[in-house]
Amino acid sequence: MIKTSDILDEKDKHLRAKNKEVTFPLSSERKKLIEDMLEHLYYSQIDAYAKKYDLRPGMGLAAPQMGVNEKFFVICHEETEGNFKNYVLINPKMISNSEELIYAGEGEGCLSVNRDVPGIVPRYARVTFTGFDIDGNPIKIRAREELAIAFQHEMDHLNGIMFYDHIDPNDPYKNKDYMREI
């Protein structure tokens, strides 16, 4: 399993680097990394395991956070209490989004950012992504609300963008009244 210390810190150059498209078929090494990333996220969201393995809770990880400058990310989303759904998106593209903007009321966090960053990150309330699954099959995913935020956050990582880049340093809560808090 991936340890918290395996996830790169925000200061690491991999997080701002250009990422390349993934070619198929995936190597067994890449498939194992994806599996390990999902396992880490799953255990990080279950209190007993998070305490046992000293994991910060997270629902998404992108390849650059693991030191791999390739275009893929994973999300482990708790849809209902104790029921998780895994998403693997390789060479993703956001093909549509709502006009409505939302933000995470508690603020966004990141497993690569070990500090609190106050402010709101404007995100689309609904998004549609295309890409490929772990076997190279084309997929299309529609996400709303919290899941939409996670997809946009991880996609930003693939473009060398950190969530706090979206926060206005002079007015961290700028335009709050024009967005819906979730």
Short mmCIF file of C-alpha atoms in Angstrom, two decimals:
data_model
loop_
_atom_site.label_atom_id
_atom_site.label_comp_id
_atom_site.label_asym_id
_atom_site.label_seq_id
_atom_site.Cartn_x
_atom_site.Cartn_y
_atom_site.Cartn_z
CA MET A 1 0.00 0.00 0.00
CA ILE A 2 1.11 3.56 -0.69
CA LYS A 3 2.22 5.38 2.44
CA THR A 4 1.42 9.05 3.02
CA SER A 5 5.14 9.76 2.62
CA ASP A 6 5.01 8.35 -0.95
CA ILE A 7 2.74 11.20 -2.06
CA LEU A 8 4.78 14.14 -3.29
CA ASP A 9 4.66 17.46 -1.47
CA GLU A 10 3.42 20.59 -3.24
CA LYS A 11 7.01 21.87 -3.57
CA ASP A 12 8.04 18.91 -5.76
CA LYS A 13 8.64 19.85 -9.41
CA HIS A 14 6.62 16.85 -10.68
CA LEU A 15 3.43 18.64 -9.63
CA ARG A 16 4.05 21.56 -12.00
CA ALA A 17 5.61 19.59 -14.88
CA LYS A 18 4.06 18.85 -18.27
CA ASN A 19 2.40 15.44 -18.37
CA LYS A 20 2.37 13.09 -21.32
CA GLU A 21 -0.43 11.00 -22.78
CA VAL A 22 -0.53 7.38 -21.65
CA THR A 23 0.01 4.67 -24.25
CA PHE A 24 -1.76 1.31 -24.14
CA PRO A 25 -1.51 -1.42 -23.12
CA LEU A 26 -0.55 -0.31 -19.63
CA SER A 27 2.49 -1.97 -18.10
CA SER A 28 1.91 -4.23 -15.11
CA GLU A 29 3.83 -1.59 -13.10
CA ARG A 30 1.27 1.12 -14.05
CA LYS A 31 -1.67 -1.16 -13.30
CA LYS A 32 -0.18 -1.94 -9.89
CA LEU A 33 0.34 1.77 -9.18
CA ILE A 34 -3.32 2.48 -10.05
CA GLU A 35 -4.45 -0.36 -7.79
CA ASP A 36 -2.23 0.92 -4.95
CA MET A 37 -3.52 4.49 -5.36
CA LEU A 38 -7.14 3.32 -5.12
CA GLU A 39 -6.36 1.13 -2.12
CA HIS A 40 -4.72 4.08 -0.33
CA LEU A 41 -7.75 6.31 -0.99
CA TYR A 42 -10.19 3.62 0.17
CA TYR A 43 -8.38 3.00 3.45
CA SER A 44 -7.83 6.72 4.04
CA GLN A 45 -11.61 7.27 4.15
CA ILE A 46 -12.29 4.59 6.77
CA ASP A 47 -11.45 5.96 10.22
CA ALA A 48 -10.09 2.73 11.73
CA TYR A 49 -7.67 2.16 8.83
CA ALA A 50 -6.75 5.84 8.55
CA LYS A 51 -5.70 5.82 12.21
CA LYS A 52 -3.94 2.44 11.97
CA TYR A 53 -1.89 3.41 8.89
CA ASP A 54 -1.63 7.16 9.67
CA LEU A 55 -3.43 8.23 6.47
CA ARG A 56 -4.92 11.63 5.71
CA PRO A 57 -8.39 11.23 4.18
CA GLY A 58 -8.57 11.79 0.43
CA MET A 59 -10.78 10.78 -2.45
CA GLY A 60 -8.50 11.40 -5.43
CA LEU A 61 -4.91 11.04 -6.57
CA ALA A 62 -3.27 12.01 -9.84
CA ALA A 63 -0.19 10.40 -11.37
CA PRO A 64 2.04 13.50 -10.87
CA GLN A 65 1.45 13.26 -7.12
CA MET A 66 3.15 9.86 -7.30
CA GLY A 67 6.08 11.22 -9.33
CA VAL A 68 4.70 9.92 -12.64
CA ASN A 69 4.23 12.66 -15.23
CA GLU A 70 1.50 10.92 -17.19
CA LYS A 71 -2.16 11.81 -17.73
CA PHE A 72 -4.19 9.65 -15.40
CA PHE A 73 -5.96 9.94 -12.09
CA VAL A 74 -8.07 7.84 -9.76
CA ILE A 75 -10.96 8.66 -7.47
CA CYS A 76 -12.49 6.56 -4.70
CA HIS A 77 -15.87 8.08 -3.93
CA GLU A 78 -18.06 7.08 -1.00
CA GLU A 79 -21.47 7.16 -2.67
CA THR A 80 -23.40 6.06 0.38
CA GLU A 81 -22.23 5.17 3.89
CA GLY A 82 -19.62 2.41 3.49
CA ASN A 83 -20.20 1.98 -0.27
CA PHE A 84 -17.37 3.17 -2.49
CA LYS A 85 -17.08 3.50 -6.25
CA ASN A 86 -13.70 3.63 -7.95
CA TYR A 87 -12.96 5.73 -11.01
CA VAL A 88 -9.86 5.39 -13.16
CA LEU A 89 -9.53 7.96 -15.93
CA ILE A 90 -6.63 7.80 -18.37
CA ASN A 91 -5.95 10.60 -20.88
CA PRO A 92 -9.02 12.49 -19.62
CA LYS A 93 -10.73 15.40 -21.33
CA MET A 94 -13.53 17.52 -19.90
CA ILE A 95 -16.01 17.74 -22.77
CA SER A 96 -18.83 19.68 -21.09
CA ASN A 97 -19.68 21.57 -17.94
CA SER A 98 -22.58 23.37 -16.33
CA GLU A 99 -22.74 27.13 -16.10
CA GLU A 100 -23.53 26.84 -12.40
CA LEU A 101 -20.52 27.24 -10.12
CA ILE A 102 -20.14 25.60 -6.73
CA TYR A 103 -17.46 25.44 -4.06
CA ALA A 104 -16.62 23.14 -1.16
CA GLY A 105 -17.83 24.96 1.96
CA GLU A 106 -15.12 23.42 4.11
CA GLY A 107 -12.53 24.35 1.49
CA GLU A 108 -10.59 22.07 -0.79
CA GLY A 109 -7.68 20.05 0.41
CA CYS A 110 -5.02 18.01 -1.30
CA LEU A 111 -2.91 15.07 -0.21
CA SER A 112 0.13 16.99 -1.55
CA VAL A 113 -0.66 20.12 0.49
CA ASN A 114 0.06 19.66 4.17
CA ARG A 115 -1.38 22.98 5.32
CA ASP A 116 -4.73 24.69 5.53
CA VAL A 117 -5.42 27.04 2.61
CA PRO A 118 -8.38 29.36 3.26
CA GLY A 119 -10.55 30.51 0.39
CA ILE A 120 -12.99 29.21 -2.17
CA VAL A 121 -12.18 27.33 -5.33
CA PRO A 122 -14.83 27.91 -8.01
CA ARG A 123 -15.83 24.63 -9.68
CA TYR A 124 -18.51 23.60 -12.15
CA ALA A 125 -21.50 21.88 -10.51
CA ARG A 126 -21.73 19.27 -13.28
CA VAL A 127 -19.07 17.98 -15.66
CA THR A 128 -18.67 15.30 -18.31
CA PHE A 129 -15.31 13.66 -18.93
CA THR A 130 -14.14 11.25 -21.57
CA GLY A 131 -11.02 9.13 -21.45
CA PHE A 132 -10.00 5.52 -21.17
CA ASP A 133 -10.25 2.83 -18.51
CA ILE A 134 -7.35 0.69 -17.32
CA ASP A 135 -7.75 -1.64 -20.31
CA GLY A 136 -7.82 1.14 -22.90
CA ASN A 137 -11.58 1.10 -23.46
CA PRO A 138 -13.17 4.51 -24.10
CA ILE A 139 -15.35 5.77 -21.25
CA LYS A 140 -17.58 8.74 -20.56
CA ILE A 141 -18.35 9.87 -17.01
CA ARG A 142 -20.84 12.45 -15.82
CA ALA A 143 -20.21 13.82 -12.35
CA ARG A 144 -22.14 16.19 -10.10
CA GLU A 145 -21.49 18.14 -6.92
CA GLU A 146 -18.70 16.68 -4.73
CA LEU A 147 -17.65 14.16 -7.38
CA ALA A 148 -17.51 16.93 -10.01
CA ILE A 149 -15.20 18.91 -7.72
CA ALA A 150 -12.93 15.86 -7.32
CA PHE A 151 -12.73 15.29 -11.09
CA GLN A 152 -11.83 18.94 -11.73
CA HIS A 153 -9.27 18.94 -8.89
CA GLU A 154 -7.51 15.85 -10.26
CA MET A 155 -7.66 17.14 -13.83
CA ASP A 156 -5.94 20.31 -12.63
CA HIS A 157 -3.05 18.15 -11.36
CA LEU A 158 -2.59 16.80 -14.89
CA ASN A 159 -2.20 20.39 -16.08
CA GLY A 160 0.27 21.40 -13.35
CA ILE A 161 -2.37 23.41 -11.46
CA MET A 162 -2.82 23.27 -7.70
CA PHE A 163 -6.25 23.98 -6.19
CA TYR A 164 -5.01 27.12 -4.44
CA ASP A 165 -4.02 28.61 -7.82
CA HIS A 166 -7.79 29.28 -8.23
CA ILE A 167 -7.98 31.28 -4.97
CA ASP A 168 -7.57 35.04 -5.30
CA PRO A 169 -4.79 35.89 -2.80
CA ASN A 170 -6.17 39.42 -2.31
CA ASP A 171 -9.77 38.26 -1.79
CA PRO A 172 -9.92 34.52 -0.92
CA TYR A 173 -13.74 34.54 -0.82
CA LYS A 174 -14.21 36.55 -4.01
CA ASN A 175 -17.55 36.06 -5.82
CA LYS A 176 -18.78 33.71 -3.08
CA ASP A 177 -22.31 35.07 -3.47
CA TYR A 178 -22.39 33.98 -7.14
CA MET A 179 -21.72 30.32 -6.33
CA ARG A 180 -23.49 27.60 -4.41
CA GLU A 181 -21.81 26.09 -1.37
CA ILE A 182 -21.86 22.32 -1.05
#
